[in-house]
């Protein structure tokens, strides 16, 4: 017993560097942020303690709640839709393209889908900004349309969602294709002998077999959608009006534009808590499933 | 001239003292020390702009007159400095001298936070206060609440800027439109273009241009007391009063009439400028910061400018200001640098490069286009017509205005609703002043 305890103590030593890093990079800044959220502070000078005032203000702030509604749309665009399309694409590349046209073709296509993930978000945003320009943008020119994609409040969020589907798609494709590598081919062979269709194999073998990957993709993409900032900053800056405002950009505006660090911290704290809760729920469901 | 002689004397003293190897570490710091020193300077003017050219020359001149000093210049972005200034200036990474945006929500806020050096004594000693006409001093001085117009000197502007109407002479001639002298003539001209199927005004709703048009329209109904109430809080501003109501209603009406494109709400300032430079729009209402670029880049057509007809005031002010951070370790050098940017040589270069100098020698401005611009600026300042910018009164007001005018362009809110949205953050800021 004592040998086992001392052995465990030995292992704990290896955790110390990561624990220190975790404390310095995550815990301390988070606690400082929470502390700042209870103050009125411009970022310089002495913060003034105001208790829960920032949170009460937040609860009544229409702009904040509106920004969360936009986040729901972005979860659909960044997590749900790419996961669904990614599953079909990965299965098609693995089962059909790979077998029919060779592994190289499948890999090349996989790399192409993944390309947007490699591009810096600012570059991708600027290029999409050009393509969606109402006067000379390629999208309007190609389809003979006259739409103000990013400037019309009824269209802007849907347009950003479309761009985000393009941006995110490669990530699930790569993860799912990696997952498919570890599926036992005998399942597919057996199903084929039984005369199962492609769709039946996809539904009854592929999806259940790569469920852990699906969970990981959904979780990481949902978190990315909740804290999305770069694409909004480059494409719309939360506009037109507040049509594409999201909590992280709203927090940034308060921090850096209004020097309202206390309120910005409250928004960031609530956002962080929501992300933690969502992650926790996901992991619980995943545990139960497995 | 006196100042020039002063700089020459300082330079000579620097050379003399460096020759005999005496130190300059006691008493008033001066360029005379022999110890190598570094002046850390940040600004965000592009190298090909009038200011960029002038400041590059000023750095050369400074290094020549301060042989023991190296200028470590870092080019920053406007947004970069705008968003991080208070944090950087509160750290040990602060530069010795920095260009910064003027106004209550920017330089005023930093001065209130104690991050900027009080330059009042230097301004009087070096004569900067004499070189800047009254209207231009407004953005140099801030009171204890960070409100511009009175109090201590926290910055030194050395160029001016203002919003005007740029026009494409060829398109005006083609559609037989004369340069308008009154507001009615201006709208008649815009109507002529609309009837010919041409959207007359190049616009951009996602950045500053649209909000400046809205403000310019409000200014056509405004008098000085209203302006002082709005910008300097010297009275109550009624956002549903005649000025802003006219501005918002007319702006929305201009969109309906086709003077401003319905699809301009998501466009950026660069889109607006490039479209005008490409000859797609006969009119562009924007600032003198485009002037130098237009002069060098527009090759296909003749263009001109005039002040917005029917208004005695236009958005405009001093240019950005030089500030000396409280944490600067080389304040004496920073003051010397500001002095050089105010010298006739640098001011004349600024003027001949398409900028608006504040202390140039009129006879030395030889470029015809630059001369026209400076004459218009002088006309505006003589009439005390600089009305500053609409986003100055409250921190974060720029984004509020962007959202408001975008809603006017899209028609997603009525003028009254937009004005309510503009009123709230303004009133919140008023309630918070001095805190």
XYZ file of C-alpha atoms in Angstrom:
725
model
C 0.000 0.000 0.000
C 2.717 2.410 1.020
C 4.716 1.516 -2.069
C 1.709 2.318 -4.260
C 1.176 5.697 -2.524
C 4.777 6.759 -2.867
C 4.671 5.679 -6.522
C 1.635 7.904 -7.088
C 3.358 10.791 -5.355
C 6.206 10.353 -7.794
C 3.852 10.714 -10.740
C 2.355 13.903 -9.289
C 5.713 15.576 -9.749
C 5.280 15.276 -13.523
C 1.995 17.137 -13.313
C 3.452 20.156 -11.551
C 4.652 22.021 -14.692
C 1.269 21.674 -16.398
C -0.547 22.594 -13.202
C 1.552 25.726 -12.843
C 0.940 26.612 -16.480
C -2.784 25.965 -16.054
C -2.819 28.234 -13.006
C -0.884 31.017 -14.720
C -2.611 30.919 -18.091
C -6.173 29.892 -17.238
C -7.088 30.111 -13.560
C -5.463 33.402 -12.535
C -6.581 35.426 -15.606
C -10.076 33.954 -15.296
C -10.306 34.890 -11.613
C -8.963 38.372 -12.390
C -11.590 38.708 -15.086
C -14.301 37.618 -12.659
C -12.937 40.133 -10.128
C -12.990 42.946 -12.712
C -16.594 42.086 -13.581
C -17.672 43.280 -10.121
C -16.130 46.697 -10.669
C -16.542 49.859 -12.647
C -13.152 50.257 -14.308
C -11.732 51.911 -17.385
C -8.713 49.604 -17.449
C -6.452 52.167 -15.820
C -6.471 53.513 -12.280
C -8.335 52.045 -9.333
C -11.365 49.882 -10.048
C -14.517 50.827 -8.096
C -16.405 47.911 -6.521
C -20.033 47.870 -7.695
C -21.051 44.329 -6.756
C -23.473 42.679 -9.144
C -24.405 45.855 -11.033
C -22.718 44.755 -14.269
C -24.597 41.455 -14.178
C -27.956 43.112 -13.495
C -27.255 45.470 -16.373
C -26.323 42.504 -18.547
C -29.573 40.707 -17.829
C -31.527 43.728 -19.035
C -29.281 44.440 -22.033
C -31.196 43.611 -25.212
C -28.026 43.808 -27.291
C -26.407 41.082 -25.215
C -29.336 38.670 -25.567
C -29.693 39.481 -29.237
C -26.013 38.633 -29.669
C -26.616 35.205 -28.098
C -29.441 34.547 -30.544
C -26.977 35.156 -33.349
C -24.692 32.660 -31.664
C -27.348 29.979 -32.031
C -27.298 30.584 -35.781
C -23.528 30.342 -35.767
C -23.618 27.044 -33.861
C -25.810 25.706 -36.645
C -23.377 27.056 -39.260
C -20.148 26.105 -37.540
C -21.037 22.848 -35.775
C -24.277 21.220 -36.937
C -24.159 21.757 -40.708
C -20.417 21.046 -41.156
C -20.790 17.880 -39.067
C -23.666 16.659 -41.216
C -22.059 17.513 -44.544
C -18.660 16.395 -43.227
C -20.023 12.933 -42.387
C -21.438 12.421 -45.843
C -18.324 13.805 -47.543
C -15.925 11.750 -45.422
C -17.888 8.568 -46.038
C -18.115 9.314 -49.769
C -14.365 10.029 -49.989
C -13.510 6.921 -47.999
C -15.962 4.447 -49.481
C -16.457 5.661 -52.976
C -13.810 8.094 -54.213
C -10.978 6.278 -52.417
C -11.928 2.899 -53.789
C -12.885 4.042 -57.260
C -10.310 6.764 -57.994
C -7.576 5.840 -55.569
C -6.414 7.022 -52.170
C -4.456 9.898 -53.681
C -7.529 11.508 -55.199
C -9.381 11.140 -51.885
C -6.448 12.727 -50.025
C -6.223 15.594 -52.499
C -9.930 16.329 -52.111
C -9.643 16.079 -48.328
C -6.794 18.622 -48.402
C -8.881 20.941 -50.558
C -11.776 20.854 -48.127
C -9.318 21.539 -45.323
C -7.671 24.505 -47.058
C -9.960 27.194 -45.543
C -8.884 26.026 -42.075
C -5.259 26.719 -42.983
C -5.958 30.228 -44.274
C -5.704 33.030 -41.710
C -9.229 34.122 -40.888
C -8.388 37.744 -41.795
C -7.327 36.708 -45.301
C -10.378 34.524 -45.810
C -12.619 37.329 -44.494
C -11.142 39.975 -46.772
C -11.447 37.703 -49.828
C -15.070 36.889 -48.992
C -15.664 40.607 -48.473
C -14.565 41.193 -52.079
C -16.579 38.302 -53.434
C -19.696 39.525 -51.655
C -19.266 43.203 -52.548
C -22.672 44.472 -53.711
C -21.317 46.335 -56.768
C -18.421 44.342 -58.144
C -18.458 41.130 -56.062
C -17.985 37.837 -57.888
C -21.023 36.216 -56.247
C -23.467 38.797 -57.625
C -21.714 38.818 -60.999
C -21.739 35.032 -61.422
C -25.361 34.534 -60.408
C -26.627 37.776 -61.980
C -27.912 39.008 -58.610
C -28.104 42.425 -57.030
C -27.934 41.503 -53.355
C -26.201 43.386 -50.566
C -24.984 40.245 -48.831
C -23.252 41.761 -45.830
C -25.025 45.116 -45.748
C -28.653 43.971 -45.666
C -29.767 43.192 -42.097
C -32.067 40.420 -43.349
C -29.225 38.710 -45.196
C -26.075 39.485 -43.231
C -26.305 36.734 -40.584
C -27.244 34.098 -43.164
C -24.307 35.227 -45.319
C -21.872 35.006 -42.413
C -23.313 31.545 -41.635
C -22.684 30.470 -45.230
C -19.089 31.664 -45.084
C -18.599 29.828 -41.801
C -19.900 26.547 -43.253
C -17.249 26.907 -45.981
C -14.638 27.780 -43.390
C -15.397 24.899 -41.013
C -16.169 22.047 -43.381
C -12.635 20.684 -43.762
C -12.179 20.078 -40.062
C -14.905 17.398 -39.627
C -13.964 15.822 -42.967
C -10.379 15.273 -41.784
C -11.387 14.008 -38.340
C -14.081 11.680 -39.695
C -11.796 10.250 -42.380
C -9.218 9.513 -39.684
C -11.979 7.868 -37.647
C -13.043 5.734 -40.577
C -9.525 4.299 -40.824
C -10.016 2.469 -37.563
C -13.413 0.937 -38.447
C -13.072 -2.800 -38.940
C -13.567 -3.457 -42.716
C -15.207 -6.791 -41.921
C -18.370 -4.914 -40.841
C -18.670 -3.407 -44.309
C -17.820 -6.727 -46.004
C -20.492 -8.506 -43.981
C -23.021 -5.803 -44.789
C -22.167 -5.989 -48.468
C -22.654 -9.767 -48.457
C -26.054 -9.131 -46.903
C -26.773 -6.720 -49.777
C -26.879 -3.516 -47.719
C -27.096 -0.242 -49.647
C -24.484 2.535 -49.277
C -26.925 4.533 -47.199
C -27.675 1.542 -44.916
C -23.951 1.001 -44.333
C -23.466 4.704 -43.661
C -26.340 4.830 -41.191
C -25.789 1.529 -39.406
C -22.011 1.158 -39.495
C -20.222 4.429 -40.215
C -22.135 6.732 -37.853
C -22.193 4.391 -34.827
C -18.538 3.468 -35.305
C -17.235 7.016 -35.412
C -19.547 8.398 -32.744
C -16.603 9.515 -30.522
C -15.228 11.606 -33.396
C -18.665 13.102 -34.015
C -18.839 14.141 -30.359
C -15.397 15.714 -30.450
C -16.198 17.650 -33.627
C -19.561 18.844 -32.322
C -18.049 19.914 -29.024
C -15.034 21.774 -30.404
C -17.077 23.426 -33.166
C -19.795 24.507 -30.736
C -17.175 26.085 -28.492
C -15.602 27.786 -31.528
C -19.044 29.118 -32.523
C -19.760 30.440 -29.034
C -16.539 32.426 -28.912
C -16.382 33.372 -32.613
C -14.730 36.763 -33.121
C -12.345 36.953 -36.105
C -14.821 36.372 -38.940
C -17.308 38.840 -37.443
C -14.566 41.432 -36.984
C -13.380 41.116 -40.566
C -16.711 40.657 -42.339
C -19.277 42.841 -40.573
C -18.068 44.236 -37.239
C -21.378 43.181 -35.766
C -23.415 45.158 -38.325
C -25.373 46.278 -40.198
C -27.029 47.786 -37.154
C -26.463 44.941 -34.729
C -27.558 42.207 -37.125
C -24.450 40.051 -36.663
C -23.360 41.082 -33.164
C -21.984 38.197 -31.084
C -21.055 38.169 -27.371
C -17.283 38.061 -27.899
C -17.370 41.090 -30.214
C -19.754 42.850 -27.832
C -17.312 42.202 -25.000
C -14.428 43.506 -27.134
C -16.356 46.711 -27.904
C -16.817 47.339 -24.206
C -13.207 46.524 -23.357
C -11.443 48.483 -26.066
C -13.860 50.965 -27.605
C -15.736 52.134 -24.549
C -12.987 51.512 -21.957
C -15.738 49.814 -19.994
C -13.585 46.986 -18.713
C -15.909 45.991 -15.852
C -18.878 45.419 -18.140
C -16.722 43.764 -20.799
C -15.419 41.377 -18.123
C -18.952 40.515 -17.033
C -19.845 39.593 -20.629
C -16.650 37.531 -20.961
C -17.345 35.774 -17.651
C -20.888 34.829 -18.625
C -19.651 33.615 -22.010
C -16.923 31.510 -20.363
C -19.439 29.985 -17.941
C -21.811 29.120 -20.771
C -18.960 27.435 -22.650
C -17.987 25.456 -19.540
C -21.596 24.335 -19.009
C -22.003 23.322 -22.668
C -18.734 21.376 -22.550
C -19.747 19.648 -19.341
C -23.125 18.639 -20.787
C -21.504 17.316 -23.958
C -19.006 15.249 -22.002
C -21.736 13.841 -19.774
C -23.811 12.793 -22.767
C -20.731 11.294 -24.418
C -19.873 9.321 -21.259
C -23.409 7.999 -21.035
C -23.377 7.016 -24.698
C -20.086 5.178 -24.444
C 12.109 82.334 -37.146
C 12.962 82.730 -33.473
C 12.123 79.091 -32.976
C 14.308 78.062 -35.898
C 17.177 79.970 -34.404
C 16.517 78.210 -31.095
C 16.762 74.810 -32.741
C 19.989 75.837 -34.455
C 21.463 77.018 -31.152
C 20.459 73.751 -29.472
C 22.007 71.777 -32.304
C 25.215 73.781 -32.092
C 25.295 73.304 -28.332
C 24.809 69.581 -28.817
C 27.735 69.391 -31.183
C 29.938 71.550 -28.968
C 29.187 69.605 -25.830
C 29.556 66.240 -27.489
C 32.950 67.408 -28.743
C 34.187 68.213 -25.242
C 32.583 65.092 -23.823
C 30.469 66.610 -21.073
C 27.476 64.693 -19.793
C 23.938 65.979 -19.975
C 22.446 64.054 -17.102
C 21.888 66.841 -14.627
C 19.476 69.723 -14.600
C 17.155 70.248 -17.538
C 17.594 67.450 -20.039
C 18.711 68.690 -23.430
C 20.036 67.273 -26.661
C 23.431 68.383 -25.450
C 24.245 65.124 -23.613
C 26.875 62.817 -25.008
C 25.330 59.616 -23.738
C 23.646 57.783 -26.595
C 19.895 58.121 -26.239
C 16.898 56.704 -28.022
C 13.653 58.506 -28.793
C 10.873 55.959 -29.186
C 8.317 57.379 -31.602
C 5.031 55.870 -32.796
C 2.733 57.193 -35.480
C 0.222 55.736 -37.917
C 0.536 57.877 -41.046
C 1.264 55.948 -44.212
C 4.625 56.745 -45.799
C 3.097 58.232 -48.985
C 0.636 60.534 -47.199
C 1.425 64.204 -46.633
C 1.944 63.611 -42.920
C 4.002 60.480 -43.500
C 6.375 62.436 -45.746
C 6.561 65.352 -43.339
C 7.218 63.225 -40.255
C 9.910 61.230 -42.076
C 11.670 64.494 -42.874
C 11.184 65.698 -39.288
C 12.894 62.532 -38.015
C 15.870 63.200 -40.313
C 16.047 66.789 -39.155
C 15.800 65.742 -35.527
C 18.615 63.220 -35.838
C 20.778 65.816 -37.543
C 20.245 68.289 -34.732
C 20.567 65.635 -31.987
C 23.663 63.642 -32.979
C 23.643 61.493 -29.843
C 20.003 60.470 -30.304
C 18.615 57.666 -32.423
C 14.953 57.817 -33.303
C 13.358 54.408 -32.987
C 10.273 54.796 -35.130
C 7.531 52.178 -35.114
C 4.711 52.442 -37.615
C 1.450 51.475 -35.956
C -2.084 51.100 -37.258
C -4.745 53.642 -36.329
C -6.984 50.957 -34.829
C -4.034 49.333 -33.087
C -3.207 52.507 -31.170
C -6.866 53.429 -30.718
C -7.763 50.137 -29.057
C -4.711 49.571 -26.892
C -3.434 53.051 -26.040
C -4.507 53.185 -22.409
C -3.055 49.762 -21.649
C 0.230 50.399 -23.481
C 0.663 53.839 -21.951
C 0.043 52.387 -18.512
C 2.825 49.833 -19.032
C 6.600 50.124 -19.259
C 6.380 49.729 -23.030
C 5.098 53.261 -23.601
C 6.841 55.236 -26.351
C 8.382 58.657 -25.672
C 6.117 60.379 -28.162
C 3.052 59.113 -29.965
C 0.502 60.294 -32.482
C -2.983 59.911 -31.088
C -6.553 60.605 -32.061
C -7.956 63.803 -30.634
C -11.264 64.285 -28.836
C -13.018 63.575 -25.551
C -13.350 59.831 -26.015
C -9.693 59.373 -26.958
C -7.032 61.896 -25.883
C -9.479 63.304 -23.306
C -9.944 59.882 -21.756
C -6.164 59.282 -21.566
C -5.564 62.691 -19.999
C -8.269 61.999 -17.396
C -6.580 58.687 -16.638
C -3.314 60.515 -15.938
C -1.466 58.827 -18.793
C -0.431 61.977 -20.666
C 2.102 64.683 -19.816
C 0.838 68.207 -19.250
C 2.415 70.210 -22.089
C 1.096 73.655 -21.046
C 4.466 75.004 -19.963
C 6.220 73.807 -23.126
C 3.412 75.157 -25.329
C 3.883 78.619 -23.846
C 7.684 78.433 -23.737
C 8.110 77.198 -27.310
C 5.323 79.322 -28.765
C 3.055 76.490 -29.945
C 0.114 78.367 -28.483
C 0.849 81.292 -30.816
C 1.093 79.096 -33.912
C -2.278 77.406 -33.513
C -5.394 79.512 -34.166
C -8.044 79.317 -31.412
C -10.233 76.671 -33.085
C -7.270 74.342 -33.500
C -6.291 74.638 -29.853
C -9.605 73.074 -28.831
C -8.309 69.562 -29.395
C -5.023 70.277 -27.609
C -6.552 71.172 -24.254
C -8.551 68.989 -21.882
C -10.043 69.721 -18.477
C -10.039 67.412 -15.445
C -13.052 65.521 -16.818
C -11.238 64.885 -20.092
C -13.460 67.346 -21.957
C -11.719 69.249 -24.740
C -11.565 72.986 -25.226
C -10.164 74.193 -21.916
C -7.723 73.167 -19.230
C -4.197 71.932 -19.741
C -2.379 71.158 -22.989
C -2.146 67.395 -23.407
C -1.401 67.286 -27.118
C -0.069 69.345 -29.983
C -1.758 69.248 -33.371
C 0.260 70.474 -36.311
C -2.039 70.000 -39.236
C -5.703 70.469 -39.924
C -8.423 68.418 -41.588
C -12.002 68.948 -42.660
C -14.821 67.339 -44.598
C -15.633 68.699 -48.026
C -17.453 67.747 -51.206
C -15.157 66.196 -53.820
C -16.532 66.231 -57.331
C -15.671 64.678 -60.667
C -15.426 67.597 -63.125
C -15.927 65.389 -66.174
C -19.153 63.868 -64.897
C -20.387 67.319 -63.876
C -19.672 68.600 -67.398
C -21.154 65.531 -69.063
C -24.442 65.966 -67.189
C -24.292 69.785 -67.531
C -24.206 70.306 -63.781
C -22.663 73.493 -62.398
C -20.779 73.596 -59.094
C -23.569 74.313 -56.586
C -23.398 77.335 -54.299
C -26.513 76.670 -52.229
C -28.102 73.601 -50.669
C -30.985 73.791 -53.156
C -28.571 73.887 -56.077
C -26.738 70.931 -54.567
C -29.862 68.770 -54.272
C -30.920 69.878 -57.789
C -27.536 68.661 -59.041
C -27.994 65.345 -57.239
C -31.457 65.024 -58.803
C -29.986 65.556 -62.260
C -27.632 62.629 -61.758
C -30.379 60.381 -60.368
C -32.592 61.167 -63.380
C -29.701 60.162 -65.623
C -29.466 56.827 -63.810
C -26.310 57.722 -61.874
C -26.110 57.336 -58.093
C -24.427 60.635 -57.264
C -22.720 60.162 -53.870
C -20.104 57.530 -53.138
C -20.871 56.305 -49.633
C -19.760 53.755 -47.030
C -21.972 52.814 -44.089
C -19.739 50.349 -42.280
C -17.189 53.020 -41.379
C -17.004 56.768 -40.753
C -18.197 58.255 -44.119
C -21.967 57.801 -43.726
C -22.021 59.132 -40.174
C -20.136 62.241 -41.312
C -22.763 62.883 -44.013
C -25.519 62.500 -41.410
C -23.666 64.940 -39.112
C -22.993 67.374 -41.967
C -26.724 67.437 -42.710
C -27.482 68.118 -39.042
C -24.908 70.928 -39.120
C -26.849 72.723 -41.863
C -29.451 73.456 -39.174
C -27.032 73.953 -36.301
C -25.635 77.008 -34.579
C -22.547 77.329 -32.400
C -24.341 76.870 -29.023
C -25.775 73.549 -30.218
C -22.323 72.420 -31.277
C -20.804 73.399 -27.934
C -23.590 71.597 -26.113
C -23.062 68.423 -28.152
C -19.271 68.351 -28.249
C -18.298 70.106 -25.018
C -21.386 69.396 -22.890
C -22.090 73.104 -22.418
C -25.832 72.597 -22.412
C -28.448 69.958 -23.031
C -28.703 68.294 -26.432
C -32.134 67.303 -27.633
C -31.625 64.370 -29.970
C -35.142 64.924 -31.286
C -34.507 68.629 -31.785
C -34.433 70.239 -35.233
C -30.719 69.562 -35.912
C -30.480 65.799 -35.494
C -34.046 65.225 -36.679
C -33.249 67.070 -39.895
C -29.977 65.152 -40.231
C -31.599 61.731 -39.800
C -34.736 62.494 -41.846
C -32.783 64.028 -44.714
C -30.205 61.221 -44.702
C -32.993 58.605 -44.922
C -34.669 60.727 -47.606
C -31.425 60.899 -49.612
C -31.321 57.098 -49.601
C -34.944 56.938 -50.782
C -34.276 59.505 -53.513
C -31.268 57.531 -54.690
C -28.613 60.127 -53.802
C -27.006 57.467 -51.607
C -26.967 53.830 -52.692
C -29.203 51.438 -50.779
C -26.436 48.839 -50.927
C -23.828 51.077 -49.285
C -24.479 50.071 -45.679
C -21.890 47.283 -45.588
C -19.191 49.200 -47.480
C -15.967 50.497 -45.983
C -14.280 53.875 -46.453
C -11.753 52.389 -48.857
C -14.620 51.103 -51.078
C -16.012 54.639 -51.181
C -12.698 56.260 -52.076
C -11.750 53.676 -54.695
C -15.184 53.935 -56.349
C -14.761 57.718 -56.604
C -11.215 57.366 -57.911
C -12.516 54.935 -60.551
C -14.925 57.627 -61.775
C -18.050 55.694 -60.788
C -19.557 58.506 -58.703
C -19.669 62.236 -59.432
C -19.588 63.215 -55.728
C -17.887 62.083 -52.552
C -18.388 63.799 -49.195
C -15.371 63.110 -47.040
C -12.255 64.458 -45.433
C -9.097 66.210 -46.540
C -7.166 63.015 -45.664
C -8.110 61.778 -49.176
C -6.742 64.874 -50.885
C -3.101 63.891 -51.296
C -4.015 60.401 -52.473
C -6.496 61.729 -55.027
C -3.897 64.202 -56.283
C -1.413 61.438 -56.936
C -3.721 58.584 -57.997
C -6.535 60.100 -60.080
C -5.181 60.251 -63.614
C -8.291 59.752 -65.745
C -10.349 62.802 -64.857
C -10.165 66.279 -63.401
C -11.574 66.709 -59.933
C -12.226 69.569 -57.575
C -13.741 70.303 -54.196
C -16.057 72.738 -52.432
C -17.420 73.175 -48.932
C -20.801 71.591 -48.263
C -23.297 74.160 -49.577
C -25.717 75.715 -47.132
C -23.684 75.043 -44.005
C -21.424 77.391 -42.113
C -19.823 74.476 -40.305
C -18.233 71.241 -41.494
C -16.897 68.216 -39.642
C -13.230 68.939 -39.070
C -10.622 69.851 -36.540
C -6.981 69.880 -35.974
C -5.333 66.733 -37.208
C -4.238 64.027 -34.838
C -2.084 65.220 -32.014
C 1.358 64.462 -30.680
C 1.098 63.318 -27.090
C 3.904 62.679 -24.632
C 3.081 59.726 -22.377
C 3.478 60.363 -18.665
C 5.833 57.376 -18.549
C 8.088 58.741 -21.305
C 11.721 58.715 -20.212
C 12.796 61.267 -22.793
C 10.282 64.051 -22.507
C 12.832 66.729 -23.404
C 13.518 64.983 -26.712
C 9.818 64.560 -27.384
C 9.311 68.334 -26.964
C 12.201 69.003 -29.353
C 10.638 66.674 -31.927
C 7.257 68.415 -31.703
C 9.068 71.705 -32.160
C 10.634 70.444 -35.368
C 7.271 69.298 -36.762
C 6.095 72.872 -36.218
C 9.030 74.362 -38.112
C 8.366 76.183 -41.377
C 10.405 73.650 -43.354
C 8.326 70.682 -42.215
C 5.056 72.608 -42.371
C 5.787 73.721 -45.945
C 6.613 70.151 -46.952
C 3.323 69.002 -45.398
C 1.470 71.705 -47.332
C 3.111 70.882 -50.651
C 2.369 67.175 -50.190
C -1.417 67.625 -50.025
C -1.804 68.162 -46.287
C -3.219 71.118 -44.378
C -0.385 72.754 -42.426
C -1.102 75.048 -39.510
C 2.081 77.095 -39.545
C 3.344 77.094 -43.121
C 4.635 80.049 -45.061
C 1.820 80.747 -47.598
C 4.359 81.864 -50.202
C 6.190 78.555 -49.944
C 3.154 76.487 -50.946
C 3.818 76.194 -54.643
C 1.619 73.240 -55.577
C -1.631 74.631 -57.075
C -3.869 71.821 -55.823
C -2.433 72.085 -52.300
C -2.928 75.854 -52.376
C -6.642 75.402 -53.193
C -7.059 73.028 -50.269
C -5.324 75.319 -47.804
C -7.396 78.291 -48.983
C -10.616 76.357 -48.344
C -9.378 75.324 -44.911
C -8.493 78.918 -44.069
C -11.948 80.013 -45.220
C -13.522 77.475 -42.871
C -11.329 78.308 -39.864
C -11.771 82.057 -40.401
C -15.527 81.478 -40.144
C -14.887 79.348 -37.026
C -16.536 76.518 -38.913
C -14.744 73.424 -37.619
C -17.442 71.281 -36.033
C -15.305 68.301 -34.944
C -16.681 64.795 -35.540
C -19.922 63.138 -34.430
C -18.237 60.215 -32.651
C -16.177 62.360 -30.307
C -18.546 63.004 -27.422
C -18.627 59.500 -25.894
C -16.321 56.474 -25.761
C -17.500 53.801 -28.175
C -19.789 56.279 -29.964
C -18.232 55.497 -33.354
C -19.815 52.042 -33.406
C -23.127 53.415 -32.163
C -23.154 55.853 -35.084
C -22.122 53.163 -37.578
C -25.043 50.993 -36.430
C -27.432 53.996 -36.499
C -26.647 55.164 -40.031
C -26.655 51.577 -41.314
C -30.211 51.316 -40.014
C -31.106 54.548 -41.797
C -29.620 53.228 -45.049
C -31.439 49.902 -44.738
C -34.643 51.501 -43.488
C -34.707 48.913 -40.705
C -35.445 51.637 -38.134
C -37.192 54.993 -38.335
C -35.247 58.208 -37.861
C -36.834 58.653 -34.427
C -35.762 55.151 -33.338
C -32.226 55.726 -34.577
C -32.054 59.036 -32.702
C -33.224 57.248 -29.532
C -30.370 54.769 -30.009
C -27.905 57.637 -30.414
C -29.234 59.492 -27.383
C -28.855 56.675 -24.853
C -25.072 56.123 -24.855
C -24.560 59.899 -25.062
C -26.712 60.447 -21.965
C -25.015 57.517 -20.198
C -21.642 59.102 -20.848
C -22.860 62.468 -19.586
C -24.037 60.851 -16.367
C -20.614 59.257 -16.003
C -18.479 62.347 -16.712
C -15.780 62.961 -14.159
C -16.159 59.489 -12.646
